[in-house]
Amino acid sequence: MLSKIVIIGAGAAGLFCASRLGLRGFDVTVIDNGKKVGRKILMSGGGYCNFTNLNVDANHYLSQNNHFCKSALKRFSQWDFIHLVSQYNLAYHEKEQGQLFCDNSAQDIVNVLINECQKGKVKFKLQTELYDINQTDNKFVLDTNQGQITADKVIIATGGLSMPKLGTTPIGYKIAEKFNLPVVPVRAGLVPLTLQQSLLDILSPLAGISVFANVSTVKSSFNGNILFTHRGLSGPAILQISSYWQQGEAISINLLPNEDLALFFITQREQASNQLLKTILAKLLPKRLIESLIELQIIPDVVLKQLSARQQQILIEHLTNWQIIPNGTEGYRTAEVTLGGIATDALSSKTMEVKSVPNLYVIGEVMDVTGWLGGYNFQWAWSSAYACAVEM
Ligand code: FDA
């Protein structure tokens, strides 16, 4: 008889894994503490779910072992997931940088997953919260708020800690510790950065303004919009860099990455040397941002012809390498993902099985594999789930 499998977590990874195992004939039960399945999927991509990315490869993931995700991403790629949703005639579009979104609603993705689970006769126990797991006589005994559940095999798909209001719990990490698995320290990723009050006093009036920029730290660099907020900085380029940023470190912002500023000033000196520098720069940047940069003494409040060659050089340096030291992040409340998690060293990259505990598996965000913004995290959920299901 095929084993009784319990999957903990009816998120992206848990649902997809359940469907694949169900279709293979396994007896699969998914338990989740929520009232409905796929809650994060429904919230994702502004309600349109950025379900994968055309450019998926291992370079778009952070982990202590960058090689771990390669095999699973190859065995169930973005093309495989696109093929699956295409079978349901799901309407989707590419937004930018390979990011694929639903045309109608994220519910379309949840519907595909529910349908696949129904085909595989997957059972669900919702509003069932896992508290603990014990192992006796080659079986797992799960303690939940609905009583005990036994299983031959258990798959941990409990996700990360971001967006606590969606029912996140640290149970995945606790189970890992209980079974002596290493856990890479967790922290919020893809998260807005906060600024110290003195800087915020000058920049918070810009809340809502967005500019295209290049943002970098020592380890990484991203092009994209940055958004000024009442608490600091957000927008795609900031969210991306937040996953690489370490407390205390400066980020460098190039406010004009596509502009040859030396050439720009040569032209402007020929055509408009009697104009105020701020009027000239308003051809390139929002006026309110220029006012704030004057207050920060990054832009001198002078007529262009009064700007010496040396001052121009310093101005260009400041506009293309604006150094800001964030004082923190907004944390899990607004983060899209959790960095760190169950260490991949403890897992088989082929099956996602815990090397030291046969029949215990880990998939999705709860492990130390975190994608960039842009559909990479859902692709990891699909790929790791598939690797687990197909090899069982
Ligand atoms: P996921 O978090 O989806 O599921 C885990 C499930 O386990 C949850 O249902 C939870 O309730 C349940 N659970 C936890 N503890 C439990 C317990 N003790 N007992 C029972 N059940 C328990 N990614 C992307 O690629 N494209 C995008 O557009 C977005 N957008 C986005 C928006 C927002 C607002 C957030 C917060 C996140 C995203 N993401 C994203 C990230 C993406 O949602 C995330 O990486 C995946 O949902 C992870 O899938 P998992 O199945 O691993 O966890």
mmCIF file of N, CA, C and O in Angstrom, residues 74-116:
data_model
loop_
_atom_site.group_PDB
_atom_site.id
_atom_site.type_symbol
_atom_site.label_atom_id
_atom_site.label_comp_id
_atom_site.label_asym_id
_atom_site.label_seq_id
_atom_site.Cartn_x
_atom_site.Cartn_y
_atom_site.Cartn_z
ATOM 1 N N LYS A 74 15.975 22.971 -12.582
ATOM 2 C CA LYS A 74 16.140 22.390 -13.915
ATOM 3 C C LYS A 74 15.064 21.333 -14.172
ATOM 4 O O LYS A 74 14.495 21.255 -15.252
ATOM 5 N N ARG A 75 14.772 20.535 -13.146
ATOM 6 C CA ARG A 75 13.841 19.421 -13.349
ATOM 7 C C ARG A 75 12.392 19.884 -13.444
ATOM 8 O O ARG A 75 11.566 19.239 -14.069
ATOM 9 N N PHE A 76 12.059 20.990 -12.795
ATOM 10 C CA PHE A 76 10.727 21.579 -13.006
ATOM 11 C C PHE A 76 10.955 23.078 -13.168
ATOM 12 O O PHE A 76 11.082 23.824 -12.199
ATOM 13 N N SER A 77 11.029 23.511 -14.425
ATOM 14 C CA SER A 77 11.448 24.883 -14.731
ATOM 15 C C SER A 77 10.230 25.791 -14.869
ATOM 16 O O SER A 77 9.076 25.344 -14.790
ATOM 17 N N GLN A 78 10.506 27.059 -15.149
ATOM 18 C CA GLN A 78 9.438 28.026 -15.415
ATOM 19 C C GLN A 78 8.579 27.560 -16.595
ATOM 20 O O GLN A 78 7.362 27.754 -16.618
ATOM 21 N N TRP A 79 9.232 26.897 -17.567
ATOM 22 C CA TRP A 79 8.506 26.450 -18.772
ATOM 23 C C TRP A 79 7.516 25.352 -18.411
ATOM 24 O O TRP A 79 6.438 25.262 -18.996
ATOM 25 N N ASP A 80 7.876 24.520 -17.439
ATOM 26 C CA ASP A 80 6.958 23.461 -17.006
ATOM 27 C C ASP A 80 5.732 24.058 -16.323
ATOM 28 O O ASP A 80 4.614 23.590 -16.527
ATOM 29 N N PHE A 81 5.962 25.091 -15.509
ATOM 30 C CA PHE A 81 4.798 25.687 -14.840
ATOM 31 C C PHE A 81 3.922 26.437 -15.851
ATOM 32 O O PHE A 81 2.690 26.371 -15.790
ATOM 33 N N ILE A 82 4.570 27.111 -16.805
ATOM 34 C CA ILE A 82 3.806 27.815 -17.850
ATOM 35 C C ILE A 82 2.977 26.800 -18.640
ATOM 36 O O ILE A 82 1.818 27.046 -18.968
ATOM 37 N N HIS A 83 3.578 25.642 -18.901
ATOM 38 C CA HIS A 83 2.863 24.591 -19.624
ATOM 39 C C HIS A 83 1.626 24.156 -18.824
ATOM 40 O O HIS A 83 0.536 24.000 -19.385
ATOM 41 N N LEU A 84 1.803 24.006 -17.514
ATOM 42 C CA LEU A 84 0.668 23.576 -16.673
ATOM 43 C C LEU A 84 -0.465 24.600 -16.737
ATOM 44 O O LEU A 84 -1.624 24.246 -16.986
ATOM 45 N N VAL A 85 -0.145 25.886 -16.517
ATOM 46 C CA VAL A 85 -1.238 26.882 -16.482
ATOM 47 C C VAL A 85 -1.854 27.068 -17.873
ATOM 48 O O VAL A 85 -3.033 27.384 -18.001
ATOM 49 N N SER A 86 -1.045 26.815 -18.898
ATOM 50 C CA SER A 86 -1.570 26.942 -20.267
ATOM 51 C C SER A 86 -2.629 25.867 -20.537
ATOM 52 O O SER A 86 -3.565 26.096 -21.305
ATOM 53 N N GLN A 87 -2.472 24.719 -19.899
ATOM 54 C CA GLN A 87 -3.479 23.660 -20.063
ATOM 55 C C GLN A 87 -4.842 24.101 -19.524
ATOM 56 O O GLN A 87 -5.876 23.570 -19.896
ATOM 57 N N TYR A 88 -4.818 25.080 -18.611
ATOM 58 C CA TYR A 88 -6.077 25.618 -18.056
ATOM 59 C C TYR A 88 -6.486 26.907 -18.787
ATOM 60 O O TYR A 88 -7.388 27.597 -18.322
ATOM 61 N N ASN A 89 -5.802 27.204 -19.884
ATOM 62 C CA ASN A 89 -6.045 28.451 -20.635
ATOM 63 C C ASN A 89 -5.971 29.686 -19.740
ATOM 64 O O ASN A 89 -6.716 30.651 -19.945
ATOM 65 N N LEU A 90 -5.112 29.625 -18.733
ATOM 66 C CA LEU A 90 -4.974 30.770 -17.831
ATOM 67 C C LEU A 90 -4.365 31.948 -18.608
ATOM 68 O O LEU A 90 -3.349 31.799 -19.281
ATOM 69 N N ALA A 91 -5.043 33.099 -18.530
ATOM 70 C CA ALA A 91 -4.548 34.285 -19.254
ATOM 71 C C ALA A 91 -3.476 34.973 -18.430
ATOM 72 O O ALA A 91 -3.675 35.237 -17.236
ATOM 73 N N TYR A 92 -2.331 35.234 -19.052
ATOM 74 C CA TYR A 92 -1.248 35.895 -18.328
ATOM 75 C C TYR A 92 -0.475 36.810 -19.272
ATOM 76 O O TYR A 92 -0.641 36.757 -20.494
ATOM 77 N N HIS A 93 0.367 37.656 -18.672
ATOM 78 C CA HIS A 93 1.166 38.578 -19.490
ATOM 79 C C HIS A 93 2.522 38.784 -18.821
ATOM 80 O O HIS A 93 2.655 38.597 -17.606
ATOM 81 N N GLU A 94 3.495 39.213 -19.634
ATOM 82 C CA GLU A 94 4.808 39.573 -19.073
ATOM 83 C C GLU A 94 4.767 41.052 -18.741
ATOM 84 O O GLU A 94 4.411 41.869 -19.599
ATOM 85 N N LYS A 95 5.090 41.396 -17.484
ATOM 86 C CA LYS A 95 5.044 42.800 -17.098
ATOM 87 C C LYS A 95 6.369 43.467 -17.470
ATOM 88 O O LYS A 95 6.433 44.325 -18.314
ATOM 89 N N GLU A 96 7.433 43.047 -16.850
ATOM 90 C CA GLU A 96 8.765 43.547 -17.189
ATOM 91 C C GLU A 96 9.782 42.536 -16.682
ATOM 92 O O GLU A 96 9.475 41.725 -15.811
ATOM 93 N N GLN A 97 10.963 42.577 -17.233
ATOM 94 C CA GLN A 97 12.064 41.717 -16.788
ATOM 95 C C GLN A 97 11.633 40.257 -16.617
ATOM 96 O O GLN A 97 11.996 39.595 -15.641
ATOM 97 N N GLY A 98 10.804 39.781 -17.552
ATOM 98 C CA GLY A 98 10.430 38.364 -17.561
ATOM 99 C C GLY A 98 9.368 37.965 -16.555
ATOM 100 O O GLY A 98 9.041 36.777 -16.437
ATOM 101 N N GLN A 99 8.806 38.946 -15.817
ATOM 102 C CA GLN A 99 7.848 38.614 -14.750
ATOM 103 C C GLN A 99 6.471 38.290 -15.339
ATOM 104 O O GLN A 99 5.881 39.135 -16.009
ATOM 105 N N LEU A 100 5.955 37.089 -15.065
ATOM 106 C CA LEU A 100 4.648 36.697 -15.586
ATOM 107 C C LEU A 100 3.560 36.857 -14.519
ATOM 108 O O LEU A 100 3.697 36.342 -13.407
ATOM 109 N N PHE A 101 2.511 37.587 -14.879
ATOM 110 C CA PHE A 101 1.372 37.859 -13.986
ATOM 111 C C PHE A 101 0.093 37.327 -14.621
ATOM 112 O O PHE A 101 -0.038 37.294 -15.848
ATOM 113 N N CYS A 102 -0.886 36.988 -13.776
ATOM 114 C CA CYS A 102 -2.225 36.637 -14.279
ATOM 115 C C CYS A 102 -2.876 37.893 -14.864
ATOM 116 O O CYS A 102 -2.708 38.988 -14.325
ATOM 117 N N ASP A 103 -3.646 37.721 -15.931
ATOM 118 C CA ASP A 103 -4.408 38.855 -16.476
ATOM 119 C C ASP A 103 -5.591 39.187 -15.571
ATOM 120 O O ASP A 103 -5.930 40.347 -15.387
ATOM 121 N N ASN A 104 -6.226 38.128 -15.023
ATOM 122 C CA ASN A 104 -7.481 38.341 -14.292
ATOM 123 C C ASN A 104 -7.253 38.502 -12.800
ATOM 124 O O ASN A 104 -7.520 39.555 -12.237
ATOM 125 N N SER A 105 -6.739 37.450 -12.169
ATOM 126 C CA SER A 105 -6.603 37.492 -10.713
ATOM 127 C C SER A 105 -5.736 36.319 -10.244
ATOM 128 O O SER A 105 -5.674 35.266 -10.892
ATOM 129 N N ALA A 106 -5.114 36.529 -9.076
ATOM 130 C CA ALA A 106 -4.303 35.459 -8.477
ATOM 131 C C ALA A 106 -5.153 34.221 -8.178
ATOM 132 O O ALA A 106 -4.622 33.106 -8.069
ATOM 133 N N GLN A 107 -6.456 34.425 -8.056
ATOM 134 C CA GLN A 107 -7.359 33.293 -7.797
ATOM 135 C C GLN A 107 -7.214 32.238 -8.904
ATOM 136 O O GLN A 107 -7.388 31.042 -8.654
ATOM 137 N N ASP A 108 -6.880 32.686 -10.119
ATOM 138 C CA ASP A 108 -6.714 31.735 -11.232
ATOM 139 C C ASP A 108 -5.642 30.695 -10.908
ATOM 140 O O ASP A 108 -5.775 29.524 -11.253
ATOM 141 N N ILE A 109 -4.550 31.142 -10.269
ATOM 142 C CA ILE A 109 -3.459 30.199 -9.930
ATOM 143 C C ILE A 109 -3.945 29.245 -8.836
ATOM 144 O O ILE A 109 -3.729 28.028 -8.918
ATOM 145 N N VAL A 110 -4.632 29.802 -7.827
ATOM 146 C CA VAL A 110 -5.152 28.939 -6.751
ATOM 147 C C VAL A 110 -6.128 27.926 -7.348
ATOM 148 O O VAL A 110 -6.100 26.739 -6.985
ATOM 149 N N ASN A 111 -6.961 28.371 -8.305
ATOM 150 C CA ASN A 111 -7.920 27.442 -8.927
ATOM 151 C C ASN A 111 -7.210 26.293 -9.646
ATOM 152 O O ASN A 111 -7.635 25.140 -9.567
ATOM 153 N N VAL A 112 -6.114 26.621 -10.340
ATOM 154 C CA VAL A 112 -5.341 25.561 -11.022
ATOM 155 C C VAL A 112 -4.855 24.548 -9.985
ATOM 156 O O VAL A 112 -4.996 23.333 -10.155
ATOM 157 N N LEU A 113 -4.312 25.057 -8.877
ATOM 158 C CA LEU A 113 -3.749 24.161 -7.858
ATOM 159 C C LEU A 113 -4.841 23.324 -7.199
ATOM 160 O O LEU A 113 -4.672 22.113 -6.976
ATOM 161 N N ILE A 114 -5.977 23.948 -6.908
ATOM 162 C CA ILE A 114 -7.091 23.210 -6.289
ATOM 163 C C ILE A 114 -7.578 22.120 -7.256
ATOM 164 O O ILE A 114 -7.799 20.970 -6.862
ATOM 165 N N ASN A 115 -7.696 22.489 -8.515
ATOM 166 C CA ASN A 115 -8.150 21.525 -9.518
ATOM 167 C C ASN A 115 -7.211 20.330 -9.616
ATOM 168 O O ASN A 115 -7.646 19.175 -9.666
ATOM 169 N N GLU A 116 -5.914 20.628 -9.623
ATOM 170 C CA GLU A 116 -4.912 19.553 -9.704
ATOM 171 C C GLU A 116 -5.002 18.669 -8.448
ATOM 172 O O GLU A 116 -4.857 17.455 -8.528
#
